[in-house]
Coordinates of C-alpha atoms in Angstrom, one line a residue:
M1 CA -41.5 38.2 81.1
R2 CA -43.3 35.1 79.7
P3 CA -40.9 32.9 77.8
I4 CA -41.5 32.3 74.1
S5 CA -42.7 28.8 73.2
T6 CA -40.3 26.6 71.3
W7 CA -42.9 24.3 69.7
P8 CA -42.6 25.9 66.2
R9 CA -38.9 25.1 66.2
R10 CA -39.4 21.6 67.4
V11 CA -42.1 21.0 64.8
L12 CA -39.9 22.4 62.0
A13 CA -37.0 20.3 63.2
T14 CA -39.1 17.1 63.1
L15 CA -40.5 18.0 59.6
S16 CA -36.9 18.8 58.4
A17 CA -35.6 15.4 59.6
V18 CA -38.5 13.6 57.9
G19 CA -37.8 15.5 54.7
L20 CA -34.1 14.7 54.8
V21 CA -34.8 11.0 55.4
T22 CA -37.3 11.0 52.5
A23 CA -34.9 12.8 50.2
V24 CA -32.1 10.3 51.0
A25 CA -34.4 7.4 50.4
A26 CA -35.7 8.8 47.1
L27 CA -32.3 9.7 45.8
G28 CA -30.6 6.5 46.9
A29 CA -33.3 4.2 45.5
A30 CA -32.0 1.7 43.0
P31 CA -33.0 2.7 39.4
P32 CA -34.8 0.2 37.3
A33 CA -32.9 -1.9 34.9
A34 CA -32.5 0.0 31.6
A35 CA -31.8 -1.3 28.2
H36 CA -31.8 0.6 24.9
G37 CA -32.0 -0.6 21.3
T38 CA -32.7 -4.1 22.4
L39 CA -33.7 -7.1 20.4
G40 CA -37.5 -7.4 20.5
M41 CA -38.3 -10.2 18.1
A42 CA -36.5 -12.6 15.8
T43 CA -37.4 -15.0 13.0
P44 CA -36.6 -17.8 13.6
A45 CA -37.4 -17.2 17.3
E46 CA -35.0 -18.1 20.1
G47 CA -35.1 -21.9 20.8
S48 CA -37.4 -22.6 17.9
T49 CA -37.2 -25.5 15.4
V50 CA -37.0 -24.9 11.7
T51 CA -38.0 -27.7 9.3
E52 CA -37.7 -26.0 6.0
P53 CA -34.6 -24.4 4.4
L54 CA -34.2 -20.6 5.1
T55 CA -32.0 -17.9 3.6
I56 CA -32.7 -15.0 5.9
V57 CA -32.6 -14.5 9.7
E58 CA -34.6 -11.5 10.7
L59 CA -33.6 -9.6 13.9
Y60 CA -36.0 -6.8 15.0
F61 CA -34.6 -4.2 17.4
T62 CA -36.4 -1.3 19.1
E63 CA -34.3 1.1 17.0
Q64 CA -32.3 0.8 13.9
V65 CA -28.9 -0.8 14.4
A66 CA -25.6 1.0 13.6
S67 CA -24.5 1.0 10.0
N68 CA -21.4 -0.9 11.0
A69 CA -23.2 -3.5 13.1
Y70 CA -21.8 -7.0 13.1
F71 CA -23.7 -10.3 12.7
T72 CA -22.7 -14.0 12.5
V73 CA -24.6 -17.2 11.9
T74 CA -22.7 -20.3 13.0
A75 CA -23.6 -23.9 11.8
P76 CA -23.5 -27.0 14.0
G77 CA -19.9 -27.8 12.9
G78 CA -18.7 -24.4 14.1
G79 CA -18.3 -22.8 10.7
R80 CA -19.9 -19.5 9.8
V81 CA -22.6 -19.4 7.2
D82 CA -23.6 -15.8 7.2
N83 CA -23.3 -13.8 4.0
G84 CA -23.8 -10.1 4.9
W85 CA -26.8 -8.2 6.2
A86 CA -29.1 -5.3 5.2
Y87 CA -31.8 -3.1 6.7
G88 CA -35.4 -4.1 6.3
S89 CA -38.8 -2.5 6.7
A90 CA -40.2 -1.8 10.1
K91 CA -43.1 -4.0 11.4
P92 CA -45.0 -4.4 14.6
L93 CA -43.5 -6.4 17.4
D94 CA -45.3 -9.5 18.6
Q95 CA -45.0 -8.1 22.1
P96 CA -44.2 -4.6 23.3
V97 CA -40.7 -4.0 24.7
R98 CA -40.3 -1.8 27.7
E99 CA -37.2 0.4 28.2
Y100 CA -36.4 2.9 30.8
F101 CA -35.1 6.5 30.3
L102 CA -34.0 9.1 32.8
V103 CA -36.2 12.2 32.4
E104 CA -35.8 15.1 34.7
G105 CA -34.3 12.9 37.4
K106 CA -36.9 10.2 37.2
F107 CA -36.9 6.9 35.4
E108 CA -39.8 6.7 33.0
P109 CA -40.7 3.5 31.1
R110 CA -41.4 3.5 27.4
E111 CA -43.0 0.8 25.5
Y112 CA -41.9 0.1 21.9
T113 CA -44.3 -1.7 19.6
V114 CA -42.4 -1.3 16.3
G115 CA -39.3 -3.3 15.4
Y116 CA -36.6 -2.3 13.0
P117 CA -35.0 -5.3 11.3
A118 CA -31.5 -6.3 10.4
L119 CA -31.8 -9.0 7.7
V120 CA -28.9 -11.4 7.9
T121 CA -28.4 -13.6 4.8
V122 CA -27.7 -17.3 5.4
A123 CA -25.5 -18.7 2.6
H124 CA -26.4 -22.3 3.1
L125 CA -27.4 -24.9 5.8
P126 CA -24.7 -27.5 5.7
A127 CA -26.3 -29.9 8.3
A128 CA -29.1 -30.4 10.6
G129 CA -28.5 -29.3 14.2
Q130 CA -28.3 -26.2 16.3
Y131 CA -27.5 -22.9 14.6
S132 CA -26.3 -19.8 16.5
V133 CA -26.8 -16.1 15.7
S134 CA -24.7 -13.4 17.3
Y135 CA -24.9 -9.7 17.0
L136 CA -23.1 -6.5 18.1
S137 CA -24.2 -2.9 17.7
V138 CA -24.3 0.4 19.6
A139 CA -27.6 2.1 20.4
S140 CA -28.2 5.8 19.7
D141 CA -27.5 6.6 23.4
G142 CA -24.2 4.7 23.3
D143 CA -25.3 1.5 25.0
P144 CA -23.7 -1.7 23.6
V145 CA -26.2 -4.0 22.0
R146 CA -24.8 -7.5 22.2
G147 CA -26.4 -10.9 22.3
T148 CA -27.0 -14.4 20.9
L149 CA -29.8 -16.7 20.0
T150 CA -30.1 -20.2 18.8
F151 CA -32.5 -22.3 16.7
R152 CA -32.5 -25.9 15.6
Y153 CA -32.7 -26.9 11.9
T154 CA -34.1 -30.4 11.1
G155 CA -34.5 -30.1 7.4
R156 CA -32.2 -31.3 4.5
P157 CA -28.8 -29.7 4.0
T158 CA -28.5 -27.0 1.3
P159 CA -25.4 -26.4 -0.9
A160 CA -23.2 -23.4 -0.6
P161 CA -23.2 -20.8 -3.4
Q162 CA -20.6 -21.2 -6.1
D163 CA -17.3 -19.5 -5.2
W164 CA -18.5 -18.7 -1.7
S165 CA -16.2 -19.1 1.3
P166 CA -17.0 -18.8 5.0
P167 CA -16.4 -15.3 6.3
T168 CA -13.6 -14.7 8.7
N169 CA -13.9 -10.9 9.2
Q170 CA -13.9 -9.3 12.6
P171 CA -16.1 -6.4 13.8
D172 CA -15.3 -2.9 12.7
P173 CA -12.7 -1.3 15.1
A174 CA -14.9 1.8 15.4
L175 CA -17.7 -0.4 16.5
L176 CA -15.6 -2.1 19.1
A177 CA -14.2 1.2 20.3
A178 CA -17.8 2.5 20.8
A179 CA -19.0 -0.5 22.7
E180 CA -15.9 -0.8 24.9
G181 CA -15.6 2.9 25.4
H182 CA -19.1 3.0 26.8
G183 CA -18.5 0.0 29.0
S184 CA -15.4 1.7 30.5
G185 CA -17.1 5.1 31.0
Q186 CA -15.5 6.8 28.0
A187 CA -17.4 8.6 25.3
P188 CA -18.0 6.4 22.3
P189 CA -17.3 7.7 18.8
S190 CA -20.4 9.4 17.5
A191 CA -20.1 7.8 14.1
A192 CA -20.8 4.3 15.4
A193 CA -23.2 5.4 18.2
T194 CA -25.6 7.2 15.9
P195 CA -26.4 5.2 12.8
P196 CA -27.8 6.9 9.7
G197 CA -31.2 6.1 8.3
P198 CA -34.8 6.3 9.5
A199 CA -35.5 7.6 13.0
P200 CA -35.7 5.1 15.9
A201 CA -39.0 3.6 16.9
T202 CA -41.5 6.0 18.3
P203 CA -42.4 5.1 21.9
L204 CA -46.0 5.0 23.2
A205 CA -47.2 7.8 25.4
A206 CA -43.8 9.1 26.3
P207 CA -42.3 12.6 25.7
P208 CA -39.1 12.8 23.7
A209 CA -36.0 12.9 25.9
T210 CA -32.4 12.1 25.7
A211 CA -31.5 8.9 27.5
Q212 CA -29.0 9.2 30.2
D213 CA -26.8 6.7 31.9
P214 CA -28.6 5.6 35.1
G215 CA -25.9 3.2 36.3
P216 CA -23.9 3.1 39.5
P217 CA -21.8 6.2 40.1
G218 CA -18.1 6.3 39.3
W219 CA -15.4 8.1 41.3
I220 CA -17.1 11.4 40.6
G221 CA -20.4 10.1 41.9
W222 CA -18.8 8.7 45.1
T223 CA -17.0 12.0 45.7
G224 CA -20.4 13.8 45.4
W225 CA -22.0 11.5 48.0
V226 CA -19.0 11.8 50.3
V227 CA -19.2 15.6 50.1
A228 CA -22.9 15.5 50.8
L229 CA -22.5 13.2 53.8
V230 CA -19.7 15.4 55.3
T231 CA -21.8 18.5 54.8
V232 CA -24.8 16.9 56.5
L233 CA -22.7 15.7 59.5
A234 CA -20.9 19.1 59.8
G235 CA -24.3 20.9 59.7
L236 CA -25.8 18.8 62.3
A237 CA -22.7 19.2 64.5
L238 CA -22.8 23.0 64.2
W239 CA -26.5 23.0 65.0
R240 CA -26.0 20.9 68.1
R241 CA -23.1 23.0 69.1
G242 CA -25.1 26.2 68.9
E243 CA -27.9 24.6 70.9
W244 CA -25.5 23.5 73.7
R245 CA -23.9 27.0 73.8
G246 CA -27.3 28.6 73.9
S247 CA -28.2 26.6 77.0
T248 CA -25.4 28.4 79.0
R249 CA -27.0 31.9 78.4
T250 CA -29.8 33.6 80.3
R251 CA -33.1 34.6 78.8
S252 CA -31.9 38.2 78.7
G253 CA -28.8 37.2 76.7
R254 CA -26.4 38.1 79.5
P255 CA -23.5 35.8 80.3
G256 CA -23.9 33.1 82.9
A257 CA -22.0 32.6 86.1
K258 CA -18.7 32.4 84.4
G259 CA -19.0 35.9 83.0
V260 CA -20.2 37.7 86.2
P261 CA -17.7 39.7 88.2
A262 CA -16.9 38.5 91.7
A263 CA -18.3 41.7 93.3
K264 CA -21.8 40.8 92.0
R265 CA -21.8 37.2 93.2
G266 CA -23.9 36.2 96.2
P267 CA -22.6 34.5 99.3
S268 CA -22.9 31.1 97.8
G269 CA -20.8 32.2 94.8
R270 CA -23.8 32.6 92.4
P271 CA -24.6 35.9 90.7
S272 CA -26.9 38.1 92.8
G273 CA -30.6 38.1 91.6
E274 CA -30.1 35.1 89.3
R275 CA -32.2 32.0 89.5
R276 CA -30.5 29.0 91.1
R277 CA -29.1 26.7 88.4
A278 CA -29.1 22.9 88.7
T279 CA -26.5 20.6 87.3
A280 CA -27.7 18.5 84.4
T281 CA -25.9 15.8 82.4
R282 CA -26.1 15.5 78.6
V283 CA -25.4 12.2 77.0
K284 CA -24.2 12.2 73.4
E285 CA -25.4 9.0 71.7
P286 CA -23.0 7.3 69.2
T287 CA -23.8 7.8 65.6
G288 CA -24.6 4.2 65.2
S289 CA -24.2 0.7 66.7
G290 CA -21.7 -0.2 64.1
R291 CA -20.5 0.4 60.6
R292 CA -21.8 -1.4 57.6
A293 CA -19.8 -1.6 54.4
A294 CA -21.7 -2.5 51.2
V295 CA -20.0 -4.3 48.3
P296 CA -22.0 -3.9 45.0
S297 CA -22.2 -7.0 42.9
T298 CA -22.6 -7.6 39.0
R299 CA -23.3 -12.7 36.8
K300 CA -25.4 -14.5 35.7
G301 CA -27.5 -12.7 33.3
G302 CA -27.1 -9.4 35.0
A303 CA -28.6 -9.9 38.4
V304 CA -27.1 -7.7 41.1
G305 CA -26.7 -8.5 44.8
T306 CA -25.0 -7.0 47.8
V307 CA -22.5 -8.4 50.3
Q308 CA -22.4 -6.6 53.6
A309 CA -19.9 -6.7 56.4
T310 CA -20.6 -5.3 59.9
A311 CA -18.0 -3.9 62.2
P312 CA -18.4 -3.1 65.9
P313 CA -18.6 0.5 66.9
P314 CA -15.2 2.1 67.9
P315 CA -14.5 2.0 71.6
G316 CA -15.6 5.1 73.5
A317 CA -18.2 6.0 70.9
S318 CA -20.5 7.2 73.7
T319 CA -19.3 10.3 75.6
V320 CA -20.8 12.0 78.6
E321 CA -20.6 15.8 79.0
S322 CA -21.7 17.8 82.1
E323 CA -23.0 21.3 81.7
V324 CA -25.0 23.8 83.6
A325 CA -28.6 24.1 82.5
D326 CA -31.3 26.6 83.6
T327 CA -34.3 24.9 85.3
S328 CA -36.6 27.7 84.0
P329 CA -38.3 27.4 80.5
P330 CA -35.8 27.9 77.7
A331 CA -35.6 31.3 76.1
T332 CA -35.4 32.2 72.4
A333 CA -31.7 32.6 72.6
A334 CA -31.2 29.0 73.4
G335 CA -30.2 27.3 70.1
P336 CA -30.6 28.5 66.5
S337 CA -33.6 30.5 65.4
N338 CA -36.2 29.2 63.0
T339 CA -34.7 31.1 60.2
R340 CA -31.3 29.6 60.8
L341 CA -32.8 26.2 61.1
A342 CA -34.6 26.6 57.8
L343 CA -31.4 27.8 56.1
L344 CA -29.5 24.8 57.6
T345 CA -32.1 22.4 56.3
G346 CA -32.1 24.0 52.9
G347 CA -28.3 23.7 52.8
L348 CA -28.4 20.0 53.7
V349 CA -31.0 19.3 51.0
V350 CA -28.9 21.2 48.4
A351 CA -25.8 19.2 49.5
L352 CA -27.7 16.0 49.0
L353 CA -29.0 17.1 45.6
A354 CA -25.4 18.1 44.6
G355 CA -24.2 14.6 45.6
F356 CA -27.0 13.0 43.6
G357 CA -26.1 15.1 40.6
L358 CA -22.4 14.3 40.8
G359 CA -23.4 10.6 41.1
R360 CA -25.4 10.8 37.9
L361 CA -22.6 12.7 36.2
G362 CA -20.1 10.0 37.1
G363 CA -22.4 7.0 36.4
T364 CA -22.3 4.7 33.5
E365 CA -25.0 2.5 32.1
R366 CA -24.1 -1.1 33.0
T367 CA -27.1 -3.1 31.7
P368 CA -27.0 -3.8 27.9
G369 CA -29.9 -5.5 26.3
G370 CA -30.1 -9.2 26.3
S371 CA -29.3 -9.8 30.0
A372 CA -31.6 -12.1 31.9
P373 CA -31.3 -13.0 35.6
V374 CA -30.7 -16.6 36.5
G375 CA -32.0 -18.2 39.7
V376 CA -29.6 -18.5 42.7
Q377 CA -29.9 -21.2 45.3
A378 CA -29.1 -20.8 48.9
A379 CA -25.7 -21.9 50.1
T380 CA -26.6 -25.5 50.9
G381 CA -23.9 -27.3 48.9
N382 CA -26.0 -27.4 45.8
P383 CA -24.7 -25.9 42.5
Q384 CA -25.4 -22.2 42.2
S385 CA -25.4 -19.8 39.5
A386 CA -23.7 -16.4 39.9
T387 CA -24.5 -13.0 38.5
D388 CA -21.5 -12.1 36.5
G389 CA -18.0 -13.2 35.7
H390 CA -16.6 -16.5 34.5
Q391 CA -18.8 -18.8 36.6
H392 CA -22.0 -20.0 35.1
G393 CA -24.5 -22.4 36.5
P394 CA -26.2 -25.2 34.6
G395 CA -28.7 -24.0 32.0
T396 CA -27.3 -20.6 31.5
G397 CA -27.0 -20.8 27.8
P398 CA -25.9 -17.8 25.6
H399 CA -26.3 -14.4 27.2
T400 CA -24.6 -11.1 27.8
H401 CA -23.2 -9.3 30.8
P402 CA -23.5 -5.9 32.4
G403 CA -20.8 -3.7 30.9
D404 CA -19.4 -6.3 28.6
A405 CA -16.3 -4.4 27.6
D406 CA -12.6 -5.3 27.6
T407 CA -12.3 -4.6 31.4
A408 CA -15.3 -6.8 32.2
L409 CA -14.5 -9.7 29.8
A410 CA -10.9 -10.1 30.9
M411 CA -10.6 -10.6 34.7
G412 CA -7.8 -11.7 37.0
T413 CA -5.4 -8.9 36.1
A414 CA -5.7 -7.4 39.6
V415 CA -5.2 -8.8 43.1
N416 CA -8.3 -7.0 44.3
G417 CA -11.8 -6.2 43.0
G418 CA -15.4 -5.9 44.0
G419 CA -14.3 -5.0 47.5
Y420 CA -12.2 -8.2 48.0
L421 CA -8.5 -8.8 48.2
L422 CA -6.6 -12.0 47.4
Q423 CA -3.9 -12.3 50.1
P424 CA -1.3 -15.1 49.6
V425 CA 0.7 -16.3 52.5
R426 CA 3.7 -16.8 50.3
R427 CA 4.8 -15.4 46.9
T428 CA 7.6 -17.8 46.0
Q429 CA 8.6 -21.5 46.2
P430 CA 11.5 -23.7 45.1
A431 CA 11.3 -25.5 41.8
G432 CA 10.2 -29.1 41.8
E433 CA 9.0 -29.1 45.4
T434 CA 5.5 -29.5 46.6
V435 CA 4.4 -26.9 49.1
D436 CA 1.2 -26.0 50.8
Y437 CA 0.1 -22.9 49.0
A438 CA -2.2 -20.8 51.3
F439 CA -4.2 -17.7 50.8
R440 CA -7.2 -15.8 52.1
I441 CA -9.9 -13.7 50.6
L442 CA -10.3 -10.5 52.6
G443 CA -13.5 -8.4 52.5
T444 CA -13.9 -4.7 52.9
D445 CA -13.5 -5.1 56.7
R446 CA -10.1 -6.8 56.0
Q447 CA -11.5 -9.9 57.6
P448 CA -11.3 -13.3 55.8
A449 CA -14.5 -14.3 54.0
T450 CA -15.7 -17.7 55.0
R451 CA -19.0 -18.2 53.1
F452 CA -18.8 -19.0 49.4
A453 CA -21.3 -20.1 46.8
I454 CA -20.9 -23.6 45.3
V455 CA -20.3 -23.1 41.6
H456 CA -19.4 -26.1 39.4
D457 CA -19.5 -28.3 42.4
K458 CA -16.8 -26.3 44.3
P459 CA -16.7 -23.1 46.4
L460 CA -13.5 -21.9 44.8
H461 CA -11.5 -22.8 41.7
M462 CA -7.8 -22.0 41.6
I463 CA -6.1 -21.8 38.2
V464 CA -2.3 -21.7 37.9
V465 CA -0.5 -20.8 34.6
G466 CA 3.0 -19.6 33.8
R467 CA 3.5 -16.2 32.3
D468 CA 4.5 -17.9 29.1
L469 CA 1.1 -19.7 29.2
S470 CA 2.6 -23.0 30.0
G471 CA 2.3 -25.2 33.2
Y472 CA -1.5 -25.0 33.4
Q473 CA -3.2 -26.5 36.6
H474 CA -6.8 -26.4 37.7
L475 CA -6.9 -27.0 41.5
H476 CA -9.5 -27.0 44.3
P477 CA -8.2 -25.8 47.7
T478 CA -9.8 -26.5 51.0
M479 CA -10.8 -23.8 53.4
A480 CA -10.1 -23.8 57.2
P481 CA -12.7 -22.3 59.6
D482 CA -10.6 -19.1 59.8
G483 CA -10.9 -18.6 56.1
T484 CA -7.5 -19.8 55.0
W485 CA -7.4 -21.8 51.8
T486 CA -4.7 -24.4 51.3
V487 CA -3.7 -26.7 48.4
P488 CA -0.6 -28.7 47.6
L489 CA 1.2 -27.0 44.7
K490 CA 4.2 -28.2 42.7
L491 CA 5.8 -26.1 40.0
V492 CA 8.6 -27.8 38.1
R493 CA 10.0 -25.0 35.9
P494 CA 11.5 -21.8 37.3
G495 CA 9.9 -18.5 36.2
G496 CA 6.9 -16.3 36.9
Y497 CA 3.4 -17.6 37.3
R498 CA -0.1 -16.2 37.7
I499 CA -2.5 -17.7 40.3
Y500 CA -6.2 -17.0 39.9
A501 CA -8.9 -17.5 42.5
D502 CA -12.4 -17.9 40.9
F503 CA -15.1 -17.6 43.5
T504 CA -18.4 -16.0 44.6
V505 CA -18.9 -14.8 48.2
I506 CA -22.2 -15.2 50.2
G507 CA -22.9 -12.2 52.5
A508 CA -23.8 -12.3 56.1
D509 CA -27.4 -11.8 55.1
G510 CA -27.4 -14.7 52.7
T511 CA -27.1 -12.6 49.6
T512 CA -25.0 -14.1 46.8
G513 CA -22.4 -11.5 45.8
Q514 CA -20.6 -10.8 42.6
P515 CA -18.6 -13.6 41.1
L516 CA -15.0 -12.6 41.0
V517 CA -11.7 -13.7 39.5
L518 CA -8.6 -12.2 41.3
G519 CA -5.0 -12.9 40.3
V520 CA -1.7 -12.7 42.0
D521 CA 1.9 -13.2 40.8
H522 CA 4.0 -16.1 42.0
V523 CA 7.7 -16.7 41.4
V524 CA 9.9 -19.9 41.2
P525 CA 13.5 -18.7 41.4
G526 CA 16.0 -20.0 38.9
A527 CA 17.1 -19.7 35.3
H528 CA 14.1 -19.4 33.1
T529 CA 13.7 -19.8 29.4
P530 CA 10.2 -18.8 28.2
A531 CA 8.4 -21.5 26.2
E532 CA 7.3 -20.5 22.7
L533 CA 3.6 -20.4 22.2
P534 CA 2.5 -23.1 19.7
P535 CA 0.9 -21.9 16.5
P536 CA -2.9 -22.1 16.2
R537 CA -4.2 -25.6 15.3
P538 CA -7.7 -27.0 15.5
Q539 CA -6.5 -30.4 16.7
A540 CA -4.9 -31.3 20.0
T541 CA -4.0 -34.5 21.8
A542 CA -4.9 -35.1 25.4
G543 CA -3.7 -38.6 26.7
P544 CA -5.2 -41.2 24.4
F545 CA -7.8 -38.8 22.9
A546 CA -7.9 -36.5 19.9
V547 CA -9.8 -33.3 20.6
S548 CA -10.9 -31.0 17.8
L549 CA -11.8 -27.3 18.3
E550 CA -14.5 -25.9 16.0
G551 CA -15.7 -22.3 15.8
T552 CA -14.5 -18.8 15.0
P553 CA -13.5 -16.7 18.0
T554 CA -14.7 -13.1 17.4
I555 CA -13.5 -9.9 19.1
G556 CA -16.3 -8.4 21.2
V557 CA -19.0 -10.8 20.0
T558 CA -20.2 -13.9 21.8
A559 CA -19.3 -16.8 19.5
P560 CA -20.0 -20.5 19.9
M561 CA -17.0 -22.9 20.2
F562 CA -17.4 -26.7 19.9
L563 CA -15.0 -29.3 21.3
R564 CA -15.3 -32.9 20.1
V565 CA -13.4 -35.7 21.9
S566 CA -12.7 -39.1 20.2
R567 CA -10.1 -41.8 20.1
P568 CA -7.8 -41.8 17.0
D569 CA -8.8 -45.4 16.2
A570 CA -12.6 -45.0 16.8
P571 CA -14.9 -42.7 14.8
E572 CA -17.6 -42.4 17.5
P573 CA -17.3 -39.7 20.2
A574 CA -15.6 -40.7 23.4
P575 CA -18.0 -41.4 26.3
L576 CA -17.6 -38.1 28.2
E577 CA -18.4 -38.0 31.9
R578 CA -19.6 -35.0 33.9
Y579 CA -16.7 -33.2 35.6
L580 CA -17.5 -30.5 38.1
G581 CA -21.1 -30.5 37.0
A582 CA -20.6 -30.3 33.2
Y583 CA -19.1 -32.3 30.3
G584 CA -16.2 -30.0 30.1
H585 CA -14.6 -26.7 31.3
L586 CA -12.7 -24.2 29.2
V587 CA -10.3 -21.6 30.6
V588 CA -9.0 -18.9 28.3
I589 CA -6.0 -16.7 29.2
R590 CA -4.8 -13.7 27.1
E591 CA -1.1 -13.4 26.3
G592 CA 0.6 -10.4 27.8
D593 CA -1.5 -9.2 30.7
L594 CA -2.8 -12.7 31.4
G595 CA -6.4 -11.6 31.4
Y596 CA -8.8 -14.4 32.4
V597 CA -11.6 -14.4 29.8
H598 CA -15.3 -15.2 30.2
V599 CA -16.3 -18.6 28.8
H600 CA -19.9 -19.7 29.0
P601 CA -20.5 -23.5 29.0
E602 CA -23.6 -25.3 27.9
P603 CA -24.7 -27.9 30.5
E604 CA -25.5 -30.6 27.9
L605 CA -23.8 -31.9 24.8
V606 CA -24.9 -30.1 21.6
D607 CA -24.9 -32.3 18.5
G608 CA -22.4 -34.6 20.2
A609 CA -19.9 -31.8 21.2
V610 CA -19.2 -29.8 24.3
K611 CA -20.3 -26.3 23.4
F612 CA -19.0 -23.0 24.9
W613 CA -19.7 -19.4 24.4
L614 CA -16.6 -17.3 24.2
T615 CA -16.4 -13.5 24.0
A616 CA -12.9 -12.4 23.2
P617 CA -12.2 -8.9 24.5
S618 CA -9.5 -7.8 22.1
A619 CA -7.1 -8.7 19.3
G620 CA -4.1 -10.8 20.3
R621 CA -3.1 -14.3 21.1
Y622 CA -4.9 -16.5 23.7
R623 CA -4.3 -19.9 25.2
A624 CA -7.4 -22.1 25.8
Y625 CA -7.4 -25.1 28.2
F626 CA -10.2 -27.7 27.9
D627 CA -10.7 -30.0 30.9
F628 CA -12.8 -33.2 30.3
Q629 CA -13.2 -36.5 32.0
V630 CA -13.4 -40.1 30.6
G631 CA -13.2 -43.2 32.7
G632 CA -12.8 -41.2 35.9
E633 CA -9.6 -39.5 34.7
V634 CA -9.4 -35.8 33.9
H635 CA -7.5 -34.7 30.7
T636 CA -6.6 -31.3 29.4
A637 CA -6.4 -30.3 25.7
E638 CA -4.7 -26.9 24.9
Y639 CA -5.1 -24.6 22.0
T640 CA -3.6 -21.3 20.7
L641 CA -6.2 -18.8 19.5
E642 CA -5.0 -15.8 17.4
L643 CA -7.4 -12.9 16.7
G644 CA -7.0 -9.8 14.6

């Protein structure tokens, strides 16, 4: 009997494999950056110069802002000059704004040409200089809308209205809950997420659809992908097992030599009348030459990179199995049928789609409007910018971050994050003694990382502070070739301390990863009496210098802070020198959980002051530490900030 050809099965298997690879590539493709309800136009425009007095700042968004949106206008001296806001009439945008929405599993762009304004009243212009405008709202789909812009005023000062006083109000708690709830993957309150009033701007040539979160999957999403991968591997294993078992059967379906009674065997021990079998060797190839672990990144301005670590394949990955194979053409019973193969392929595709669906279900949008990527240099020892976190390269200016919520703005509360682990060699030391504090930064492969981006002139910044927010130190360890960081550390007072490592890792492929701040507890044994936190004061003394802090820290909103350094006996500003690539550095720690808060520095002096952008994540008390350099000596001024 002529054997049945197996070419249809082989063709179907090839097509199925191609289809599966295509599906995986399509489902795993990175979605485009999406931003909803973004700022499309402003008057005055970002970075512009205003020569005549103004009373209104016009901010045009792609949809109407929430009714409890929050706006501030800050003068050069750090005081607020805003006096409420109101909705305005829609008008065409100078340039269309493109946003992306997930429609039936695909990201479709929409261009908005109409802007819906929020008109922010300016009470007066007290001086010439740089003015800052900050805003916080929530889009109709739940995205936080957060950002800042600046303009320079060169005209004459204008007087304040009679009986007017600078506002000190904080954002509505419902607005903060909506913005932070979305950033943490929780459902925001509908009252703040869906403002009343006219409908949002009508997009051009785009069908109506509900925006969905296209961000990276959460734990549900990863579970879905794991289930899909396990299903694929199990299906392939069963298919191969069936194929191997089929090769031990004859074309008629009868058992091979092992199932034939001894009476029917020939002289040589083979079954009578059967074809002679030849011994063949099947080699099972390993699943891959190694394992690659990917670490997703999030700073500066929202750019995202990937750090990868490669591990060698486990020993004995290749196995050799011997089996008996028929030298005649294979029969239809050898391996699964075309129908079974089709069912298997369909099941694998369904598993992949299920994993993709779970990934979308567990995902959260992580790209609010206002983010802008900043260039990153290669690791050549030059200053670099990062993509998220505390570190900011020169020229960053005001901006927002992906997922700017409480958990994103306060870092350093965990010993691990972003796939990396801070591993100290010791967790305690005697009071008053100098010891070599050593630690490593371990990657996903549990091997020490050895390539770090240079940020603010250093590859890693180590911050030490007591749990009572006293004893601040800003240190710079040195790294050995094996990835061990070491720095002399002296702690005078007994008690608990928090040690932070602020760094950005460069991957094996040269990709700059996510800037991270990891923290670990450290103990100095002995009787400890916590120091009382000083009350908030705008003035501090650092060595022979008086340092004034100007500005109004605001919960959930990026607010400008100005620090002016002078000598008590001289009215002119002190001649600040660049320290670590900037005229000053500000570290802010939250009382209680010791959260390390984002602070964005300006690379140049602004109106004679060192300007920072601070986004306080929550109500509470904070301690701010301002490092600056004069005459080659570094000084630190400390402040208490109280919000809410």
